[in-house]
Amino acid sequence: MTHSGQAPAQETPQAAPPVHEATALTQGGTLAHIRLNDQTYALRITRAGKLILTK
């Protein structure tokens, strides 16, 4: 209970965010373009297996 005599608010569980395989987005390559509103971003998979997202 809180000092006001009320029980603390319960946290509502959030749905898990979607999971996407980077290699599926790049269709087995190393580059995919992702659009958000009117902007296009480049998603690259580096030789070291890291992801880079650039505008």
XYZ file of N, CA and C in Angstrom:
165
model
N 0.841 -1.189 0.000
C 0.000 0.000 0.000
C 0.879 1.243 0.000
N 0.377 2.297 -0.612
C 1.094 3.563 -0.626
C 0.655 4.392 0.558
N 1.296 5.538 0.740
C 0.925 6.410 1.863
C -0.505 6.904 1.757
N -1.085 6.934 0.543
C -2.453 7.412 0.380
C -3.466 6.332 0.712
N -2.977 5.122 1.022
C -3.895 4.042 1.373
C -4.327 3.233 0.173
N -3.800 3.548 -1.011
C -4.175 2.819 -2.215
C -3.076 1.830 -2.578
N -3.482 0.723 -3.145
C -2.507 -0.261 -3.620
C -1.776 0.316 -4.827
N -0.503 -0.032 -5.025
C 0.225 0.473 -6.192
C -0.425 -0.011 -7.488
N -0.345 0.811 -8.514
C -0.933 0.459 -9.806
C -0.211 -0.752 -10.390
N -0.973 -1.636 -10.990
C -0.397 -2.810 -11.629
C 0.200 -2.400 -12.975
N 1.365 -2.944 -13.293
C 1.954 -2.695 -14.603
C 1.264 -3.596 -15.611
N 0.884 -3.027 -16.737
C 0.250 -3.833 -17.771
C 1.340 -4.427 -18.654
N 1.280 -5.727 -18.890
C 2.309 -6.346 -19.730
C 2.175 -5.861 -21.171
N 3.327 -5.589 -21.790
C 3.317 -5.147 -23.175
C 3.611 -6.338 -24.066
N 3.028 -6.322 -25.256
C 3.291 -7.384 -26.212
C 4.748 -7.300 -26.653
N 5.337 -8.437 -26.910
C 6.725 -8.473 -27.370
C 6.804 -7.834 -28.759
N 7.856 -7.067 -29.028
C 7.999 -6.459 -30.352
C 8.252 -7.537 -31.399
N 7.907 -7.266 -32.659
C 8.159 -8.264 -33.699
C 9.655 -8.487 -33.882
N 10.011 -9.699 -34.276
C 11.407 -10.052 -34.527
C 11.547 -10.372 -36.014
N 12.539 -9.750 -36.670
C 12.787 -9.979 -38.090
C 14.232 -10.413 -38.269
N 14.472 -11.425 -39.051
C 15.832 -11.860 -39.361
C 16.435 -10.887 -40.360
N 17.589 -10.336 -40.041
C 18.248 -9.378 -40.924
C 18.559 -10.003 -42.277
N 18.954 -11.271 -42.289
C 19.271 -11.918 -43.564
C 18.021 -12.117 -44.420
N 16.861 -12.212 -43.783
C 15.613 -12.289 -44.552
C 15.298 -10.926 -45.151
N 15.546 -9.853 -44.387
C 15.302 -8.502 -44.909
C 16.217 -8.195 -46.089
N 17.442 -8.697 -46.052
C 18.398 -8.449 -47.135
C 18.329 -9.535 -48.207
N 17.434 -10.486 -48.040
C 17.257 -11.615 -48.963
C 18.576 -12.331 -49.234
N 19.348 -12.558 -48.182
C 20.601 -13.278 -48.275
C 21.794 -12.410 -48.641
N 21.562 -11.149 -48.954
C 22.651 -10.236 -49.293
C 23.110 -9.476 -48.070
N 23.617 -8.278 -48.305
C 24.102 -7.467 -47.188
C 23.424 -6.103 -47.102
N 22.430 -5.840 -47.957
C 21.802 -4.521 -47.985
C 20.297 -4.637 -48.162
N 19.571 -3.842 -47.394
C 18.123 -3.711 -47.551
C 17.771 -2.247 -47.369
N 16.739 -1.798 -48.060
C 16.237 -0.439 -47.873
C 14.953 -0.524 -47.056
N 14.840 0.360 -46.084
C 13.682 0.399 -45.195
C 13.082 1.791 -45.300
N 11.779 1.849 -45.541
C 11.109 3.144 -45.653
C 10.314 3.422 -44.389
N 10.377 4.669 -43.948
C 9.563 5.160 -42.835
C 9.044 6.518 -43.254
N 7.729 6.607 -43.427
C 7.092 7.821 -43.950
C 7.723 8.144 -45.298
N 8.347 9.280 -45.474
C 8.944 9.615 -46.774
C 10.463 9.483 -46.759
N 11.017 8.810 -45.751
C 12.463 8.644 -45.629
C 12.858 7.197 -45.952
N 13.974 7.036 -46.659
C 14.506 5.708 -46.952
C 15.812 5.537 -46.196
N 15.948 4.413 -45.521
C 17.136 4.084 -44.747
C 17.792 2.851 -45.358
N 19.102 2.752 -45.213
C 19.837 1.576 -45.680
C 20.254 0.747 -44.471
N 19.908 -0.515 -44.500
C 20.330 -1.465 -43.473
C 21.412 -2.330 -44.088
N 22.604 -2.292 -43.498
C 23.733 -3.065 -44.016
C 24.200 -4.078 -42.971
N 24.589 -5.247 -43.459
C 25.231 -6.247 -42.614
C 26.713 -6.192 -42.967
N 27.548 -5.926 -41.980
C 28.985 -5.810 -42.222
C 29.624 -7.195 -42.302
N 30.877 -7.233 -42.742
C 31.619 -8.503 -42.794
C 31.774 -9.099 -41.404
N 31.786 -8.226 -40.388
C 31.904 -8.704 -39.002
C 30.560 -9.164 -38.415
N 29.493 -9.082 -39.217
C 28.193 -9.534 -38.750
C 27.447 -8.512 -37.918
N 27.831 -7.248 -38.023
C 27.147 -6.175 -37.295
C 26.143 -5.504 -38.234
N 25.174 -4.799 -37.652
C 24.185 -4.072 -38.444
C 24.457 -2.580 -38.385
N 24.293 -1.920 -39.542
C 24.415 -0.478 -39.629
C 23.168 0.043 -40.315
N 22.486 0.996 -39.689
C 21.316 1.626 -40.277
C 21.648 3.081 -40.532
N 21.576 3.508 -41.801
C 21.897 4.891 -42.155
C 20.771 5.487 -42.975
N 20.710 6.803 -42.947
C 19.732 7.546 -43.718
C 20.209 7.737 -45.119
